[in-house]
Amino acid sequence: MTDYTSFDVAHLGNVELLTPAFEKSLWFFQDLLAMRVVAEAGDSVYLRTWDEYQLYTIKLTASDDAGVGRTTFRTTSAEALERRVAAIEEMGLGVGWEDGEVGTGRTYAFRDPDGHEMGIYYDTERYEATDDRPALKNQASRFPGHGVNARRLDHINYLAKDVVANGEFVAKALRGRESERIRLDDGGYAAWWFHFNNKSYDIVYSDDWLKHGNRLHHLAFAPDTREDILKAADIFLENGIHIESGPHKHAINQTFFLYVWEPGGNRIEFANAGARLLLDPDSPVVEWSQEERKKGQAWGMKTIETFHTHGTPVVRQ
């Protein structure tokens, strides 16, 4: 039986994305994805997807290299936050308490075994619509009606030197529940998917074939439908955005997807992940073999060659 502490983390909170092409990246998120700037601080702007209940979704920061800064997770209660902090400290990967970012309360900073910077919090500020007030009171703001119309942050996928060590950390420290994994013939996993709520995944670790570690594989946003993702491909085509793969359907977790590279070089996915929900709190993990994964994606498209090598920051050899 799944223990109640397996629901201590509510969801992926927000993510800092680093970019060496700040103005172009801002154009991508603000104009093409229809995200709204809600705050600015130093070399960073804070943007939100249109149905984000919190104040912001991503923090976009100017940097010499692309990549991911801090990823945060929101807990389901103050008590859950204390439990998760105790677990993180027990594993020796805690950094300490800090003041929160824009709209979030005190945050406990930590790192995963691969070095990815993370934080966990409970207190948060809800977004209050002004000139974007919606017609329906059960959504956070008005539907923007242009570009991709990214509704919410969906998940994050990291490249890691050691998928197993990082996956075990998420399972113990954050109480992430496994949904699917790919077992390697010689042991370990090529990738491992975890979820905190009814979605099939919130956080993923993929094997970094370059063994650099501490890199971003991709950040994913969810529009409403598959058709939105097809339209997104046309929008990116017309605006000179590199389309890396898709639109297509993943075999694992059955997500309809599109991968692009935003102007700063970070891989961004658009995922219709709501079609497959894990309502069973004791849902068994689905394990795939290397042989099974050779079949490629759900409808036969082969996995792209850059899947386990391209990440940010880019490894310069």
mmCIF file of C-alpha atoms in Angstrom:
data_model
loop_
_atom_site.group_PDB
_atom_site.id
_atom_site.type_symbol
_atom_site.label_atom_id
_atom_site.label_comp_id
_atom_site.label_asym_id
_atom_site.label_seq_id
_atom_site.Cartn_x
_atom_site.Cartn_y
_atom_site.Cartn_z
ATOM 1 C CA MET A 1 0.000 0.000 0.000
ATOM 2 C CA THR A 2 1.299 3.456 -0.901
ATOM 3 C CA ASP A 3 2.229 5.437 2.206
ATOM 4 C CA TYR A 4 0.564 8.834 2.758
ATOM 5 C CA THR A 5 3.963 10.560 2.564
ATOM 6 C CA SER A 6 4.052 9.613 -1.116
ATOM 7 C CA PHE A 7 1.742 12.592 -1.617
ATOM 8 C CA ASP A 8 3.939 15.097 0.252
ATOM 9 C CA VAL A 9 4.949 16.814 -3.006
ATOM 10 C CA ALA A 10 2.019 18.343 -4.870
ATOM 11 C CA HIS A 11 3.731 19.111 -8.169
ATOM 12 C CA LEU A 12 6.672 20.616 -10.006
ATOM 13 C CA GLY A 13 6.656 24.249 -8.871
ATOM 14 C CA ASN A 14 8.671 26.445 -11.203
ATOM 15 C CA VAL A 15 11.944 26.297 -13.126
ATOM 16 C CA GLU A 16 14.792 28.699 -13.810
ATOM 17 C CA LEU A 17 15.940 28.482 -17.421
ATOM 18 C CA LEU A 18 19.335 29.899 -18.409
ATOM 19 C CA THR A 19 19.914 31.420 -21.842
ATOM 20 C CA PRO A 20 22.835 33.063 -23.676
ATOM 21 C CA ALA A 21 20.328 34.727 -26.061
ATOM 22 C CA PHE A 22 18.095 36.472 -23.555
ATOM 23 C CA GLU A 23 16.051 38.751 -25.838
ATOM 24 C CA LYS A 24 15.423 36.025 -28.390
ATOM 25 C CA SER A 25 14.465 33.523 -25.678
ATOM 26 C CA LEU A 26 12.129 36.083 -24.119
ATOM 27 C CA TRP A 27 10.490 36.565 -27.530
ATOM 28 C CA PHE A 28 10.044 32.794 -27.817
ATOM 29 C CA PHE A 29 8.280 32.414 -24.468
ATOM 30 C CA GLN A 30 6.376 35.687 -24.489
ATOM 31 C CA ASP A 31 5.282 35.921 -28.119
ATOM 32 C CA LEU A 32 5.245 32.348 -29.426
ATOM 33 C CA LEU A 33 4.111 30.565 -26.245
ATOM 34 C CA ALA A 34 1.861 33.449 -25.098
ATOM 35 C CA MET A 35 3.411 33.626 -21.635
ATOM 36 C CA ARG A 36 3.059 36.791 -19.549
ATOM 37 C CA VAL A 37 5.875 38.655 -17.792
ATOM 38 C CA VAL A 38 4.882 39.212 -14.154
ATOM 39 C CA ALA A 39 8.133 40.461 -12.603
ATOM 40 C CA GLU A 40 11.722 41.429 -13.372
ATOM 41 C CA ALA A 41 14.810 41.263 -11.156
ATOM 42 C CA GLY A 42 18.407 41.786 -12.227
ATOM 43 C CA ASP A 43 19.183 39.621 -15.252
ATOM 44 C CA SER A 44 15.932 37.656 -14.909
ATOM 45 C CA VAL A 45 12.285 37.931 -15.867
ATOM 46 C CA TYR A 46 9.476 35.830 -14.403
ATOM 47 C CA LEU A 47 6.850 34.495 -16.802
ATOM 48 C CA ARG A 48 3.641 32.565 -16.312
ATOM 49 C CA THR A 49 1.556 30.261 -18.481
ATOM 50 C CA TRP A 50 -2.033 31.449 -18.795
ATOM 51 C CA ASP A 51 -3.609 28.950 -16.378
ATOM 52 C CA GLU A 52 -0.793 28.904 -13.805
ATOM 53 C CA TYR A 53 -2.367 29.401 -10.381
ATOM 54 C CA GLN A 54 0.912 30.587 -8.855
ATOM 55 C CA LEU A 55 2.526 33.917 -9.613
ATOM 56 C CA TYR A 56 5.047 32.548 -12.080
ATOM 57 C CA THR A 57 5.986 29.414 -14.041
ATOM 58 C CA ILE A 58 9.542 29.998 -15.240
ATOM 59 C CA LYS A 59 12.354 32.350 -14.352
ATOM 60 C CA LEU A 60 14.316 33.238 -17.487
ATOM 61 C CA THR A 61 17.881 34.303 -16.673
ATOM 62 C CA ALA A 62 20.614 35.684 -18.917
ATOM 63 C CA SER A 63 23.705 33.477 -18.737
ATOM 64 C CA ASP A 64 26.859 32.607 -20.656
ATOM 65 C CA ASP A 65 25.470 29.114 -21.327
ATOM 66 C CA ALA A 66 22.025 27.608 -21.740
ATOM 67 C CA GLY A 67 20.762 25.178 -19.141
ATOM 68 C CA VAL A 68 18.665 24.870 -16.031
ATOM 69 C CA GLY A 69 19.095 26.838 -12.827
ATOM 70 C CA ARG A 70 16.928 26.014 -9.847
ATOM 71 C CA THR A 71 13.958 23.677 -10.111
ATOM 72 C CA THR A 72 11.431 23.919 -7.295
ATOM 73 C CA PHE A 73 8.721 21.634 -5.979
ATOM 74 C CA ARG A 74 5.654 22.618 -3.957
ATOM 75 C CA THR A 75 4.524 20.410 -1.085
ATOM 76 C CA THR A 76 0.943 19.686 -0.041
ATOM 77 C CA SER A 77 1.325 21.180 3.442
ATOM 78 C CA ALA A 78 3.763 22.817 5.846
ATOM 79 C CA GLU A 79 4.095 19.479 7.637
ATOM 80 C CA ALA A 80 4.917 17.727 4.360
ATOM 81 C CA LEU A 81 7.614 20.326 3.721
ATOM 82 C CA GLU A 82 9.265 19.552 7.052
ATOM 83 C CA ARG A 83 9.160 15.814 6.332
ATOM 84 C CA ARG A 84 10.793 16.248 2.926
ATOM 85 C CA VAL A 85 13.478 18.556 4.290
ATOM 86 C CA ALA A 86 14.325 15.997 6.982
ATOM 87 C CA ALA A 87 14.637 13.284 4.320
ATOM 88 C CA ILE A 88 16.855 15.455 2.113
ATOM 89 C CA GLU A 89 19.110 16.311 5.051
ATOM 90 C CA GLU A 90 19.359 12.645 5.998
ATOM 91 C CA MET A 91 20.715 11.945 2.509
ATOM 92 C CA GLY A 92 23.330 14.668 2.912
ATOM 93 C CA LEU A 93 22.290 16.782 -0.068
ATOM 94 C CA GLY A 94 20.711 19.744 1.678
ATOM 95 C CA VAL A 95 22.006 23.295 1.245
ATOM 96 C CA GLY A 96 19.771 25.209 3.649
ATOM 97 C CA TRP A 97 16.795 27.509 4.091
ATOM 98 C CA GLU A 98 16.456 30.638 1.950
ATOM 99 C CA ASP A 99 13.911 33.361 1.317
ATOM 100 C CA GLY A 100 11.601 32.416 -1.519
ATOM 101 C CA GLU A 101 11.616 33.764 -5.056
ATOM 102 C CA VAL A 102 8.914 36.061 -6.413
ATOM 103 C CA GLY A 103 5.597 34.886 -4.961
ATOM 104 C CA THR A 104 6.917 31.896 -2.994
ATOM 105 C CA GLY A 105 7.601 31.539 0.729
ATOM 106 C CA ARG A 106 10.688 30.219 2.458
ATOM 107 C CA THR A 107 12.417 27.588 0.403
ATOM 108 C CA TYR A 108 14.792 24.792 1.329
ATOM 109 C CA ALA A 109 17.616 24.560 -1.213
ATOM 110 C CA PHE A 110 19.244 21.248 -2.100
ATOM 111 C CA ARG A 111 20.876 19.358 -4.952
ATOM 112 C CA ASP A 112 20.282 15.955 -6.471
ATOM 113 C CA PRO A 113 23.216 13.494 -6.735
ATOM 114 C CA ASP A 114 24.022 14.818 -10.205
ATOM 115 C CA GLY A 115 24.335 18.409 -8.966
ATOM 116 C CA HIS A 116 21.104 19.875 -10.330
ATOM 117 C CA GLU A 117 20.059 22.813 -8.157
ATOM 118 C CA MET A 118 16.641 22.374 -6.515
ATOM 119 C CA GLY A 119 14.354 23.866 -3.914
ATOM 120 C CA ILE A 120 11.204 22.863 -2.051
ATOM 121 C CA TYR A 121 8.527 25.115 -0.532
ATOM 122 C CA TYR A 122 4.900 25.261 0.536
ATOM 123 C CA ASP A 123 3.774 28.899 0.919
ATOM 124 C CA THR A 124 2.894 30.494 -2.400
ATOM 125 C CA GLU A 125 1.120 33.539 -3.805
ATOM 126 C CA ARG A 126 -1.842 32.951 -6.086
ATOM 127 C CA TYR A 127 -2.008 34.947 -9.280
ATOM 128 C CA GLU A 128 -4.630 37.696 -9.326
ATOM 129 C CA ALA A 129 -5.753 38.584 -12.840
ATOM 130 C CA THR A 130 -6.101 42.260 -13.751
ATOM 131 C CA ASP A 131 -6.447 43.247 -17.406
ATOM 132 C CA ASP A 132 -6.367 39.513 -18.213
ATOM 133 C CA ARG A 133 -9.373 38.632 -16.084
ATOM 134 C CA PRO A 134 -11.125 35.525 -17.490
ATOM 135 C CA ALA A 135 -14.791 35.202 -18.411
ATOM 136 C CA LEU A 136 -14.941 31.987 -16.382
ATOM 137 C CA LYS A 137 -13.948 32.283 -12.741
ATOM 138 C CA ASN A 138 -12.515 28.747 -12.582
ATOM 139 C CA GLN A 139 -9.349 29.553 -14.565
ATOM 140 C CA ALA A 140 -6.434 31.709 -13.509
ATOM 141 C CA SER A 141 -6.509 34.225 -16.355
ATOM 142 C CA ARG A 142 -7.913 34.898 -19.798
ATOM 143 C CA PHE A 143 -7.095 32.484 -22.623
ATOM 144 C CA PRO A 144 -4.507 34.446 -24.663
ATOM 145 C CA GLY A 145 -5.705 33.253 -28.062
ATOM 146 C CA HIS A 146 -2.390 33.556 -29.885
ATOM 147 C CA GLY A 147 0.713 31.499 -30.433
ATOM 148 C CA VAL A 148 0.958 28.091 -28.781
ATOM 149 C CA ASN A 149 -1.190 29.089 -25.776
ATOM 150 C CA ALA A 150 0.921 27.113 -23.293
ATOM 151 C CA ARG A 151 -1.492 26.351 -20.467
ATOM 152 C CA ARG A 152 0.835 25.002 -17.787
ATOM 153 C CA LEU A 153 4.246 23.600 -16.991
ATOM 154 C CA ASP A 154 4.081 19.840 -17.403
ATOM 155 C CA HIS A 155 7.383 18.158 -16.511
ATOM 156 C CA ILE A 156 11.158 18.376 -16.515
ATOM 157 C CA ASN A 157 13.667 15.855 -17.848
ATOM 158 C CA TYR A 158 17.300 15.935 -16.729
ATOM 159 C CA LEU A 159 20.377 14.377 -18.278
ATOM 160 C CA ALA A 160 22.304 12.555 -15.565
ATOM 161 C CA LYS A 161 25.552 10.629 -15.230
ATOM 162 C CA ASP A 162 23.812 8.099 -12.984
ATOM 163 C CA VAL A 163 20.107 7.581 -13.588
ATOM 164 C CA VAL A 164 19.751 5.067 -10.763
ATOM 165 C CA ALA A 165 21.305 7.275 -8.078
ATOM 166 C CA ASN A 166 19.141 10.224 -9.054
ATOM 167 C CA GLY A 167 15.985 8.144 -9.332
ATOM 168 C CA GLU A 168 16.541 6.612 -5.914
ATOM 169 C CA PHE A 169 17.024 10.122 -4.529
ATOM 170 C CA VAL A 170 13.698 11.316 -5.959
ATOM 171 C CA ALA A 171 11.943 8.230 -4.599
ATOM 172 C CA LYS A 172 13.312 8.677 -1.079
ATOM 173 C CA ALA A 173 13.785 12.425 -0.673
ATOM 174 C CA LEU A 174 10.721 13.653 -2.579
ATOM 175 C CA ARG A 175 8.653 10.449 -2.378
ATOM 176 C CA GLY A 176 8.245 10.424 -6.142
ATOM 177 C CA ARG A 177 6.338 7.384 -7.381
ATOM 178 C CA GLU A 178 7.687 5.435 -10.353
ATOM 179 C CA SER A 179 5.561 5.280 -13.462
ATOM 180 C CA GLU A 180 7.862 3.816 -16.137
ATOM 181 C CA ARG A 181 11.525 2.956 -16.709
ATOM 182 C CA ILE A 182 13.851 1.507 -19.344
ATOM 183 C CA ARG A 183 16.124 -1.257 -18.063
ATOM 184 C CA LEU A 184 19.541 -1.635 -19.687
ATOM 185 C CA ASP A 185 20.783 -5.108 -20.572
ATOM 186 C CA ASP A 186 23.935 -4.620 -18.475
ATOM 187 C CA GLY A 187 22.094 -3.157 -15.496
ATOM 188 C CA GLY A 188 20.767 0.238 -14.526
ATOM 189 C CA TYR A 189 18.238 2.335 -16.415
ATOM 190 C CA ALA A 190 18.392 4.363 -19.604
ATOM 191 C CA ALA A 191 15.631 6.576 -18.246
ATOM 192 C CA TRP A 192 13.298 6.669 -15.239
ATOM 193 C CA TRP A 193 9.959 8.487 -14.901
ATOM 194 C CA PHE A 194 8.383 9.681 -11.613
ATOM 195 C CA HIS A 195 5.108 11.372 -10.733
ATOM 196 C CA PHE A 196 3.682 13.139 -7.685
ATOM 197 C CA ASN A 197 -0.011 13.307 -8.531
ATOM 198 C CA ASN A 198 -2.353 11.836 -11.154
ATOM 199 C CA LYS A 199 -0.196 12.801 -14.129
ATOM 200 C CA SER A 200 1.974 9.977 -15.401
ATOM 201 C CA TYR A 201 5.178 11.934 -14.837
ATOM 202 C CA ASP A 202 6.544 15.178 -13.378
ATOM 203 C CA ILE A 203 10.278 14.490 -13.341
ATOM 204 C CA VAL A 204 12.459 12.259 -15.528
ATOM 205 C CA TYR A 205 16.137 11.290 -15.534
ATOM 206 C CA SER A 206 17.720 10.238 -18.818
ATOM 207 C CA ASP A 207 21.186 8.753 -19.245
ATOM 208 C CA ASP A 208 23.733 11.337 -20.368
ATOM 209 C CA TRP A 209 25.868 9.453 -22.846
ATOM 210 C CA LEU A 210 28.502 12.201 -22.652
ATOM 211 C CA LYS A 211 28.629 11.725 -18.846
ATOM 212 C CA HIS A 212 28.924 15.449 -18.248
ATOM 213 C CA GLY A 213 26.181 15.534 -15.645
ATOM 214 C CA ASN A 214 24.124 18.418 -14.268
ATOM 215 C CA ARG A 215 22.449 19.157 -17.610
ATOM 216 C CA LEU A 216 18.920 19.795 -18.794
ATOM 217 C CA HIS A 217 17.359 17.382 -21.254
ATOM 218 C CA HIS A 218 14.131 19.338 -21.713
ATOM 219 C CA LEU A 219 11.403 21.387 -20.110
ATOM 220 C CA ALA A 220 7.827 20.574 -21.146
ATOM 221 C CA PHE A 221 4.688 22.685 -21.418
ATOM 222 C CA ALA A 222 1.140 21.472 -21.935
ATOM 223 C CA PRO A 223 -1.341 23.065 -24.329
ATOM 224 C CA ASP A 224 -4.913 21.767 -24.380
ATOM 225 C CA THR A 225 -5.004 19.299 -27.261
ATOM 226 C CA ARG A 226 -3.035 17.324 -29.833
ATOM 227 C CA GLU A 227 -4.292 19.762 -32.446
ATOM 228 C CA ASP A 228 -2.619 22.604 -30.525
ATOM 229 C CA ILE A 229 0.684 20.754 -30.833
ATOM 230 C CA LEU A 230 0.202 20.321 -34.576
ATOM 231 C CA LYS A 231 -0.496 24.044 -34.875
ATOM 232 C CA ALA A 232 2.558 24.746 -32.711
ATOM 233 C CA ALA A 233 4.722 22.925 -35.270
ATOM 234 C CA ASP A 234 3.444 25.299 -37.968
ATOM 235 C CA ILE A 235 4.060 28.313 -35.743
ATOM 236 C CA PHE A 236 7.648 27.235 -35.111
ATOM 237 C CA LEU A 237 8.199 26.469 -38.789
ATOM 238 C CA GLU A 238 7.040 29.970 -39.753
ATOM 239 C CA ASN A 239 9.243 31.598 -37.107
ATOM 240 C CA GLY A 240 12.479 29.766 -37.788
ATOM 241 C CA ILE A 241 12.502 27.653 -34.627
ATOM 242 C CA HIS A 242 14.438 24.387 -34.909
ATOM 243 C CA ILE A 243 12.069 21.411 -34.776
ATOM 244 C CA GLU A 244 14.059 18.456 -33.492
ATOM 245 C CA SER A 245 11.422 15.718 -33.402
ATOM 246 C CA GLY A 246 7.688 15.187 -33.808
ATOM 247 C CA PRO A 247 4.846 15.833 -33.738
ATOM 248 C CA HIS A 248 4.450 12.194 -32.778
ATOM 249 C CA LYS A 249 3.409 9.920 -29.921
ATOM 250 C CA HIS A 250 5.751 8.533 -27.287
ATOM 251 C CA ALA A 251 5.478 4.824 -26.540
ATOM 252 C CA ILE A 252 6.377 5.482 -22.911
ATOM 253 C CA ASN A 253 3.511 7.191 -21.077
ATOM 254 C CA GLN A 254 1.805 7.701 -24.474
ATOM 255 C CA THR A 255 2.395 11.449 -24.577
ATOM 256 C CA PHE A 256 1.710 13.240 -27.878
ATOM 257 C CA PHE A 257 4.772 15.454 -28.275
ATOM 258 C CA LEU A 258 6.849 17.971 -30.183
ATOM 259 C CA TYR A 259 10.509 18.814 -29.424
ATOM 260 C CA VAL A 260 12.012 22.161 -30.440
ATOM 261 C CA TRP A 261 15.075 24.166 -29.468
ATOM 262 C CA GLU A 262 14.293 27.643 -28.176
ATOM 263 C CA PRO A 263 16.710 30.375 -29.403
ATOM 264 C CA GLY A 264 18.990 29.968 -26.375
ATOM 265 C CA GLY A 265 19.535 26.293 -27.231
ATOM 266 C CA ASN A 266 17.375 24.636 -24.561
ATOM 267 C CA ARG A 267 15.196 21.757 -25.717
ATOM 268 C CA ILE A 268 11.508 22.499 -25.092
ATOM 269 C CA GLU A 269 8.761 19.904 -25.385
ATOM 270 C CA PHE A 270 5.051 20.437 -25.942
ATOM 271 C CA ALA A 271 3.163 17.542 -24.457
ATOM 272 C CA ASN A 272 -0.454 16.495 -24.333
ATOM 273 C CA ALA A 273 0.034 14.456 -21.181
ATOM 274 C CA GLY A 274 -3.480 14.574 -19.747
ATOM 275 C CA ALA A 275 -4.773 11.733 -21.901
ATOM 276 C CA ARG A 276 -3.208 9.087 -19.661
ATOM 277 C CA LEU A 277 -3.715 9.570 -15.921
ATOM 278 C CA LEU A 278 -2.563 7.285 -13.121
ATOM 279 C CA LEU A 279 -5.590 7.189 -10.820
ATOM 280 C CA ASP A 280 -4.442 4.047 -9.005
ATOM 281 C CA PRO A 281 -2.350 5.169 -5.994
ATOM 282 C CA ASP A 282 -0.581 1.792 -6.123
ATOM 283 C CA SER A 283 -0.083 1.773 -9.883
ATOM 284 C CA PRO A 284 2.699 -0.726 -10.734
ATOM 285 C CA VAL A 285 5.757 0.534 -12.561
ATOM 286 C CA VAL A 286 5.939 -0.309 -16.274
ATOM 287 C CA GLU A 287 9.383 -1.549 -17.277
ATOM 288 C CA TRP A 288 10.674 -1.649 -20.861
ATOM 289 C CA SER A 289 13.671 -3.607 -22.139
ATOM 290 C CA GLN A 290 16.287 -2.302 -24.554
ATOM 291 C CA GLU A 291 14.942 -4.670 -27.186
ATOM 292 C CA GLU A 292 11.411 -3.317 -26.790
ATOM 293 C CA ARG A 293 12.654 0.266 -27.070
ATOM 294 C CA LYS A 294 14.378 -0.508 -30.370
ATOM 295 C CA LYS A 295 10.900 -0.399 -31.889
ATOM 296 C CA GLY A 296 10.960 3.359 -31.421
ATOM 297 C CA GLN A 297 8.002 5.554 -30.607
ATOM 298 C CA ALA A 298 4.367 4.470 -30.528
ATOM 299 C CA TRP A 299 3.771 4.718 -34.273
ATOM 300 C CA GLY A 300 7.221 3.532 -35.336
ATOM 301 C CA MET A 301 9.308 6.695 -35.545
ATOM 302 C CA LYS A 302 12.793 5.965 -34.250
ATOM 303 C CA THR A 303 14.078 7.817 -31.219
ATOM 304 C CA ILE A 304 16.269 10.712 -32.378
ATOM 305 C CA GLU A 305 20.040 10.204 -32.239
ATOM 306 C CA THR A 306 20.446 13.370 -30.162
ATOM 307 C CA PHE A 307 18.134 12.155 -27.380
ATOM 308 C CA HIS A 308 20.927 11.077 -25.025
ATOM 309 C CA THR A 309 23.580 13.578 -26.173
ATOM 310 C CA HIS A 310 21.987 16.995 -26.741
ATOM 311 C CA GLY A 311 21.384 18.837 -23.520
ATOM 312 C CA THR A 312 22.226 22.185 -22.011
ATOM 313 C CA PRO A 313 24.769 23.381 -21.323
ATOM 314 C CA VAL A 314 26.143 21.971 -24.570
ATOM 315 C CA VAL A 315 29.275 19.874 -24.028
ATOM 316 C CA ARG A 316 32.114 21.398 -26.053
ATOM 317 C CA GLN A 317 34.754 18.791 -26.829
#
